């Protein structure tokens, strides 16, 4: 067992770090305003800019043609260090889009929807609702047959990127209003009549949006159903599960960013006539931050290794997701402490990484839901359905 990067992985890490520092940092700090939601045009311009650099879009593939999750982890960690928005956008623009494009099966669907998966475009996934989020099986959005097609009515909440997406995959229950109905996935054009999208202001992740999506008598052709005869809930949850490994390394990147900021500040800030880095209690905070980042990283790589081998990894992914996101909150909070009042200053990097980290314990399964998954694996008893 070797828990270190090999030579190629180390070289890749250095190359992504250099790309992040030299190309991404200026984009976030001077070219676009990352303190507010990026527009669709800005997202497309950033996507084009990333694509100009070979390293900006894809991590290497395994021999089987799948993304190598260790390299993917390195990539996501390093770009999250600069701004979490880069990792969220890269995920939506370059990774998630492939999982979703696989839902287009017929030639007709490809004709109708392929443009939504084009370069610089994103497709959002709308599973969560006001009354059904940790438990999406309680979703109420309805798809009724209307003529040869469908009519969608419902209310989706917290849909990432919907305001700038070219398409939205909406999970809806088929059939009459109060019937049990199977869940299926439907492709919705955000410009469709009856589809109303409102961005929601949240604590962190300033440059990307979470959205409220209201669907009122939205008419769709028959081909809009992406999972006919299949379990659409399972297919939707599978898309969410694919995102988890990336969220783990986003959290690692934020913890690492907080650590680097804190070390740098501790070495230059003086009190009592000495750099604060020389105080043992400050060093203790730095030591704890580095341990939180490193343990998260190792749990992430263990989950990634199991996934790449095709071994069961559900509990390992849950352990890594729950741990790394909570660890990022702790590490970024300690980072603020090292900076003193300066760390609380709005717009200062220390408070930004804390706000961003705080966003990650909730999506793709809350910490509590992942703990229940681990508990189920340990005991064989499910604490939820
Ligand atoms: C940054 C971000 C991005 C997101 N992106 C998307 C997206 O693209 N698409 C989408 O569909 N959704 C998205 N979501 C929504 C996300 O999936 C939900 O927020 C999440 O499932 C939790 O649902 P909730 O917020 O309604 O909390 P609730 O489900 O109401 O839970 C509230 C609290 O109760 C706890 N809880 C719930 N059930 C149990 C239980 N059985 N046992 C113990 N504790 C429990 C939770 O852990 C939590 O602490 C996103 C959310 C965030 C924050």
Coordinates of C-alpha atoms and ligand atoms in Angstrom, one line a residue:
X1 CA 0.0 0.0 0.0
X2 CA 1.4 3.4 -1.0
X3 CA -0.4 6.4 0.3
X4 CA 1.8 8.9 -1.6
X5 CA 1.4 10.5 -5.1
X6 CA 3.5 8.8 -7.7
X7 CA 5.9 10.8 -9.9
X8 CA 3.3 11.5 -12.6
X9 CA 0.6 12.4 -10.1
X10 CA 3.0 14.8 -8.3
X11 CA 3.9 16.4 -11.7
X12 CA 0.2 16.8 -12.6
X13 CA -0.4 18.4 -9.2
X14 CA 2.3 20.9 -9.7
X15 CA 1.1 21.7 -13.3
X16 CA -2.5 22.2 -12.1
X17 CA -1.3 24.4 -9.2
X18 CA 0.7 26.5 -11.6
X19 CA -2.3 26.8 -14.0
X20 CA -4.6 27.7 -11.1
X21 CA -2.3 30.4 -9.8
X22 CA -1.3 31.9 -13.1
X23 CA -4.6 31.5 -15.1
X24 CA -7.5 31.1 -12.7
X25 CA -6.5 33.5 -10.0
X26 CA -6.4 36.6 -12.4
X27 CA -9.8 35.5 -13.8
X28 CA -11.3 35.5 -10.3
X29 CA -9.6 38.5 -9.0
X30 CA -9.5 41.0 -11.8
X31 CA -11.3 39.8 -15.0
X32 CA -14.7 39.0 -13.7
X33 CA -16.6 39.9 -10.5
X34 CA -16.7 36.7 -8.5
X35 CA -18.5 38.4 -5.6
X36 CA -21.8 38.1 -7.5
X37 CA -23.5 35.5 -9.7
X38 CA -21.8 35.1 -13.0
X39 CA -24.0 35.6 -16.0
X40 CA -24.4 32.9 -18.7
X41 CA -22.2 34.9 -21.1
X42 CA -19.5 35.1 -18.4
X43 CA -19.7 31.4 -17.7
X44 CA -19.3 30.7 -21.4
X45 CA -16.3 33.0 -21.6
X46 CA -14.7 31.4 -18.6
X47 CA -15.4 27.9 -20.1
X48 CA -13.7 29.0 -23.4
X49 CA -10.8 30.4 -21.4
X50 CA -10.3 27.1 -19.5
X51 CA -10.6 25.2 -22.8
X52 CA -7.7 27.2 -24.3
X53 CA -5.4 25.5 -21.8
X54 CA -5.2 21.7 -22.1
X55 CA -5.1 21.3 -18.4
X56 CA -8.0 23.5 -17.7
X57 CA -10.8 21.1 -18.5
X58 CA -10.1 17.5 -18.1
X59 CA -8.2 15.2 -15.7
X60 CA -6.5 12.2 -17.4
X61 CA -8.5 9.1 -18.2
X62 CA -7.8 5.5 -17.0
X63 CA -6.9 2.8 -19.5
X64 CA -10.7 1.9 -19.5
X65 CA -11.5 5.5 -20.7
X66 CA -13.1 6.6 -17.4
X67 CA -11.9 9.7 -15.6
X68 CA -9.1 8.8 -13.3
X69 CA -10.6 9.8 -9.9
X70 CA -7.2 10.4 -8.3
X71 CA -6.2 12.9 -11.0
X72 CA -9.8 14.3 -10.8
X73 CA -9.3 14.8 -7.1
X74 CA -6.0 16.6 -7.6
X75 CA -7.6 18.8 -10.3
X76 CA -10.7 19.7 -8.2
X77 CA -8.6 20.4 -5.0
X78 CA -6.2 22.7 -6.8
X79 CA -8.8 24.8 -8.6
X80 CA -11.0 25.0 -5.5
X81 CA -8.1 26.6 -3.7
X82 CA -8.5 29.6 -6.0
X83 CA -12.3 29.9 -5.9
X84 CA -14.9 27.2 -5.3
X85 CA -16.8 28.5 -8.3
X86 CA -14.1 27.1 -10.6
X87 CA -14.7 23.6 -9.3
X88 CA -18.5 24.0 -9.3
X89 CA -18.3 25.2 -12.9
X90 CA -15.8 22.7 -14.1
X91 CA -18.0 19.9 -12.6
X92 CA -21.1 21.2 -14.4
X93 CA -19.3 22.1 -17.7
X94 CA -16.9 19.3 -18.2
X95 CA -17.8 16.3 -16.0
X96 CA -21.5 16.2 -15.0
X97 CA -22.5 17.0 -18.6
X98 CA -21.2 13.6 -19.7
X99 CA -23.2 11.7 -17.1
X100 CA -26.3 13.6 -18.2
X101 CA -25.7 13.4 -21.9
X102 CA -25.9 9.6 -21.5
X103 CA -29.6 10.1 -20.7
X104 CA -30.2 11.1 -24.4
X105 CA -30.9 7.7 -25.9
X106 CA -33.0 8.1 -29.1
X107 CA -31.9 9.9 -32.2
X108 CA -34.8 12.3 -31.8
X109 CA -33.7 13.2 -28.2
X110 CA -30.2 13.9 -29.5
X111 CA -31.7 16.1 -32.2
X112 CA -33.8 18.0 -29.8
X113 CA -31.5 18.4 -26.9
X114 CA -27.9 17.9 -28.0
X115 CA -27.3 21.7 -28.2
X116 CA -27.9 21.9 -24.4
X117 CA -24.8 19.8 -23.9
X118 CA -22.6 21.8 -26.3
X119 CA -19.3 23.5 -25.3
X120 CA -19.7 26.1 -22.6
X121 CA -23.2 24.9 -21.8
X122 CA -24.5 23.5 -18.5
X123 CA -27.4 21.2 -17.7
X124 CA -28.9 21.6 -14.2
X125 CA -30.5 18.7 -12.2
X126 CA -33.7 19.5 -10.3
X127 CA -34.5 16.9 -7.7
X128 CA -35.0 18.8 -4.4
X129 CA -38.3 20.4 -3.6
X130 CA -39.5 22.5 -0.6
X131 CA -41.1 19.5 1.0
X132 CA -38.8 16.8 -0.3
X133 CA -35.0 17.1 -0.3
X134 CA -33.2 14.8 2.1
X135 CA -36.0 12.4 1.1
X136 CA -36.5 13.0 -2.6
X137 CA -38.9 10.0 -2.8
X138 CA -41.6 12.4 -1.4
X139 CA -41.4 14.7 -4.4
X140 CA -44.7 16.2 -5.6
X141 CA -43.8 17.7 -9.0
X142 CA -46.2 16.1 -11.5
X143 CA -45.9 15.0 -15.1
X144 CA -49.3 14.4 -16.7
X145 CA -49.8 13.1 -20.2
X146 CA -51.1 15.9 -22.4
X147 CA -51.9 15.1 -26.0
X148 CA -48.8 13.4 -27.4
X149 CA -46.6 14.8 -24.8
X150 CA -46.3 15.9 -21.1
X151 CA -47.4 18.7 -18.9
X152 CA -45.2 19.5 -15.9
X153 CA -46.4 21.3 -12.7
X154 CA -44.4 21.7 -9.5
X155 CA -41.8 23.5 -7.5
X156 CA -38.1 22.7 -7.4
X157 CA -35.7 24.3 -5.0
X158 CA -31.9 24.7 -4.7
X159 CA -31.3 23.8 -8.3
X160 CA -27.6 24.6 -8.9
X161 CA -26.8 26.7 -12.0
X162 CA -30.5 26.7 -13.3
X163 CA -30.4 30.5 -14.0
X164 CA -27.4 30.0 -16.4
X165 CA -28.1 26.5 -17.7
X166 CA -29.1 25.6 -21.3
X167 CA -31.3 22.8 -19.9
X168 CA -32.7 21.4 -16.7
X169 CA -33.3 17.7 -16.0
X170 CA -36.4 17.7 -13.8
X171 CA -37.5 14.7 -11.7
X172 CA -41.3 14.4 -11.6
X173 CA -43.9 11.9 -10.6
X174 CA -46.0 10.6 -13.5
X175 CA -49.7 10.4 -13.4
X176 CA -52.7 12.1 -11.8
X177 CA -52.3 14.6 -8.9
X178 CA -52.5 12.4 -5.9
X179 CA -51.6 9.0 -7.3
X180 CA -48.4 7.3 -6.3
X181 CA -46.8 7.5 -9.8
X182 CA -43.3 6.5 -10.7
X183 CA -40.7 9.2 -10.8
X184 CA -39.2 9.9 -14.2
X185 CA -36.7 12.4 -15.5
X186 CA -37.7 15.1 -18.0
X187 CA -35.6 17.5 -20.1
X188 CA -36.8 21.0 -19.8
X189 CA -35.7 24.1 -21.7
X190 CA -35.4 26.9 -19.1
X191 CA -37.0 29.3 -21.7
X192 CA -40.1 27.1 -22.0
X193 CA -43.3 29.0 -21.2
X194 CA -44.4 28.3 -17.6
X195 CA -40.8 27.8 -16.3
X196 CA -39.9 30.5 -13.9
X197 CA -36.4 30.6 -12.4
X198 CA -35.3 32.8 -9.5
X199 CA -31.8 32.8 -8.1
X200 CA -31.6 32.5 -4.3
X201 CA -29.1 34.6 -2.3
X202 CA -27.0 32.2 -0.1
X203 CA -24.2 32.5 2.5
X204 CA -21.4 31.4 0.2
X205 CA -20.5 30.4 -3.4
X206 CA -21.2 34.0 -4.5
X207 CA -20.3 33.4 -8.2
X208 CA -22.6 30.5 -8.8
X209 CA -26.4 30.3 -8.2
X210 CA -28.9 28.1 -6.4
X211 CA -32.3 28.6 -7.9
X212 CA -36.0 28.3 -7.2
X213 CA -37.6 26.7 -10.3
X214 CA -41.4 26.9 -10.6
X215 CA -43.1 24.8 -13.3
X216 CA -46.6 25.9 -14.3
X217 CA -48.3 23.9 -17.1
X218 CA -45.0 23.5 -18.9
X219 CA -45.7 21.6 -22.1
X220 CA -43.1 19.1 -23.3
X221 CA -42.9 16.7 -26.3
X222 CA -43.1 13.0 -25.6
X223 CA -39.3 12.7 -26.2
X224 CA -38.7 14.9 -23.2
X225 CA -39.0 11.9 -20.9
X226 CA -35.5 10.6 -20.5
X227 CA -36.2 7.5 -18.4
X228 CA -39.3 5.8 -19.8
X229 CA -39.8 2.4 -18.3
X230 CA -36.9 2.9 -15.9
X231 CA -36.5 4.1 -12.3
X232 CA -36.1 7.8 -12.7
X233 CA -35.6 8.4 -9.0
X234 CA -32.6 6.0 -9.1
X235 CA -31.3 7.6 -12.2
X236 CA -31.5 11.1 -10.7
X237 CA -29.9 10.0 -7.4
X238 CA -27.1 8.3 -9.5
X239 CA -26.4 11.7 -11.0
X240 CA -26.2 13.3 -7.5
X241 CA -23.9 10.4 -6.3
X242 CA -21.5 11.1 -9.2
X243 CA -21.0 14.6 -7.8
X244 CA -20.1 13.5 -4.3
X245 CA -16.5 12.5 -5.0
X246 CA -16.0 16.0 -6.4
X247 CA -17.5 17.7 -3.4
X248 CA -15.1 15.8 -1.2
X249 CA -12.1 17.3 -3.0
X250 CA -13.7 20.8 -3.1
X251 CA -13.8 20.6 0.7
X252 CA -10.1 19.5 0.7
X253 CA -9.2 22.4 -1.5
X254 CA -11.0 24.9 0.8
X255 CA -9.3 23.5 3.9
X256 CA -5.9 23.7 2.1
X257 CA -6.6 27.2 1.0
X258 CA -7.4 28.3 4.5
X259 CA -4.2 26.7 5.8
X260 CA -2.0 28.4 3.2
X261 CA -3.6 31.8 4.0
X262 CA -3.2 31.3 7.7
X263 CA 0.4 30.1 7.5
X264 CA 1.3 33.1 5.4
X265 CA -0.5 35.6 7.7
X266 CA 1.0 34.0 10.8
X267 CA 4.5 34.5 9.5
X268 CA 4.0 38.2 8.7
X269 CA 1.7 39.4 11.5
X270 CA 3.6 40.5 14.6
X271 CA 2.3 40.9 18.2
X272 CA 4.3 41.2 21.4
X273 CA 7.2 42.0 19.1
X274 CA 7.2 38.6 17.5
X275 CA 5.5 36.9 14.5
X276 CA 2.3 35.3 15.8
X277 CA 3.6 32.1 14.0
X278 CA 6.1 31.8 16.9
X279 CA 3.2 31.3 19.5
X280 CA 2.6 27.7 20.4
X281 CA -1.2 28.2 20.4
X282 CA -1.1 29.6 16.9
X283 CA 1.0 26.7 15.7
X284 CA -1.5 24.3 17.3
X285 CA -4.3 25.9 15.2
X286 CA -2.1 25.5 12.1
X287 CA -1.3 21.9 13.0
X288 CA -4.9 21.1 13.4
X289 CA -5.9 22.7 10.1
X290 CA -3.2 20.8 8.3
X291 CA -4.3 17.5 9.9
X292 CA -8.0 18.2 8.9
X293 CA -7.0 18.8 5.3
X294 CA -4.7 15.8 5.1
X295 CA -7.2 13.3 6.7
X296 CA -9.9 14.6 4.4
X297 CA -7.6 14.1 1.4
X298 CA -6.7 10.5 2.4
X299 CA -10.4 9.5 3.0
X300 CA -11.2 11.1 -0.4
X301 CA -8.4 9.1 -2.2
X302 CA -9.5 5.9 -0.4
X303 CA -13.1 6.3 -1.6
X304 CA -11.8 7.3 -5.1
X305 CA -9.6 4.2 -5.3
X306 CA -12.4 1.8 -4.3
X307 CA -14.7 3.5 -6.9
X308 CA -12.1 3.1 -9.7
X309 CA -11.7 -0.6 -8.8
X310 CA -15.4 -1.1 -9.0
X311 CA -15.5 -2.2 -5.4
X312 CA -18.5 -1.3 -3.1
X313 CA -17.7 2.3 -1.9
X314 CA -21.0 3.7 -0.6
X315 CA -20.0 3.9 3.1
X316 CA -16.5 5.1 2.2
X317 CA -17.9 7.9 0.0
X318 CA -20.3 8.8 2.8
X319 CA -17.5 8.8 5.4
X320 CA -15.3 11.0 3.2
X321 CA -18.1 13.4 2.2
X322 CA -19.4 13.8 5.8
X323 CA -15.9 14.1 7.2
X324 CA -14.2 16.3 4.6
X325 CA -17.0 18.9 4.5
X326 CA -17.3 19.2 8.3
X327 CA -13.4 19.3 8.4
X328 CA -13.4 22.2 5.9
X329 CA -15.8 24.1 8.1
X330 CA -13.5 23.6 11.1
X331 CA -10.3 24.3 9.2
X332 CA -11.7 27.5 7.6
X333 CA -13.1 28.7 10.9
X334 CA -9.7 28.2 12.6
X335 CA -8.2 30.1 9.6
X336 CA -10.3 33.1 10.6
X337 CA -9.1 32.7 14.2
X338 CA -5.5 32.9 13.1
X339 CA -6.2 36.1 11.3
X340 CA -8.0 37.7 14.3
X341 CA -10.5 40.5 13.4
X342 CA -8.9 40.8 9.9
X343 CA -10.2 37.3 9.2
X344 CA -13.8 38.5 9.6
X345 CA -13.4 41.4 7.1
X346 CA -15.9 41.0 4.3
X347 CA -14.3 40.2 1.0
X348 CA -11.1 39.0 2.7
X349 CA -10.1 35.5 1.5
X350 CA -10.3 33.9 5.0
X351 CA -14.0 34.7 5.4
X352 CA -14.7 33.8 1.8
X353 CA -13.4 30.2 2.1
X354 CA -15.3 29.8 5.4
X355 CA -18.6 30.9 3.8
X356 CA -18.0 28.6 0.9
X357 CA -17.0 25.6 3.1
X358 CA -20.2 26.1 5.1
X359 CA -22.2 25.5 1.9
X360 CA -20.8 22.0 1.4
X361 CA -22.1 20.0 4.4
X362 CA -25.7 20.2 2.9
X363 CA -25.7 19.3 -0.8
X364 CA -25.3 15.7 -2.2
X365 CA -26.5 14.3 1.1
X366 CA -26.3 16.2 4.4
X367 CA -23.7 15.1 7.0
X368 CA -26.5 13.4 9.0
X369 CA -27.8 11.4 6.0
X370 CA -24.2 10.2 5.3
X371 CA -23.8 9.2 9.0
X372 CA -27.0 7.2 8.6
X373 CA -25.5 5.5 5.6
X374 CA -22.4 4.6 7.5
X375 CA -24.5 3.5 10.5
X376 CA -26.5 1.2 8.2
X377 CA -23.3 -0.4 6.9
X378 CA -22.0 -0.9 10.4
X379 CA -25.2 -2.3 11.9
X380 CA -27.2 -3.7 9.0
X381 CA -30.1 -1.6 10.3
X382 CA -31.5 1.3 8.3
X383 CA -32.5 4.4 10.3
X384 CA -34.4 5.7 7.3
X385 CA -36.3 4.2 4.4
Ligands
LIG1 C1 -24.8 24.3 -2.4 C2 -26.0 23.4 -2.7 C3 -26.2 22.9 -4.0 C4 -27.4 22.1 -4.2 N1 -27.6 21.7 -5.5 C5 -28.7 21.0 -5.8 C6 -29.0 20.7 -7.1 O1 -28.3 21.0 -8.1 N2 -30.2 19.9 -7.4 C7 -31.0 19.6 -6.3 O2 -32.0 18.9 -6.6 N3 -30.8 20.0 -5.1 C8 -29.6 20.7 -4.8 N4 -29.4 21.1 -3.5 C9 -30.3 20.7 -2.4 C10 -29.8 19.6 -1.5 O3 -29.8 18.4 -2.1 C11 -30.7 19.7 -0.2 O4 -30.5 20.9 0.4 C12 -30.4 18.5 0.7 O5 -30.9 17.3 0.2 C13 -31.0 18.7 2.1 O6 -32.3 19.1 2.0 P1 -32.9 20.3 2.8 O7 -31.9 21.4 2.6 O8 -34.3 20.6 2.5 O9 -32.8 19.8 4.3 P2 -33.8 18.8 5.0 O10 -34.0 17.6 4.3 O11 -35.1 19.6 5.4 O12 -33.0 18.5 6.4 C14 -32.9 19.5 7.4 C15 -32.0 18.9 8.5 O13 -32.6 17.6 9.0 C16 -31.7 16.6 8.8 N5 -32.4 15.4 8.5 C17 -33.3 15.1 7.5 N6 -33.7 13.9 7.5 C18 -33.0 13.2 8.5 C19 -33.0 11.9 9.0 N7 -33.7 10.9 8.5 N8 -32.2 11.7 10.1 C20 -31.4 12.6 10.6 N9 -31.4 13.9 10.2 C21 -32.2 14.2 9.1 C22 -30.7 17.0 7.8 O14 -29.5 16.4 7.8 C23 -30.6 18.5 8.0 O15 -29.7 18.8 9.1 C24 -28.3 21.8 -3.2 C25 -28.0 22.4 -1.9 C26 -26.9 23.1 -1.7 C27 -26.7 23.7 -0.3

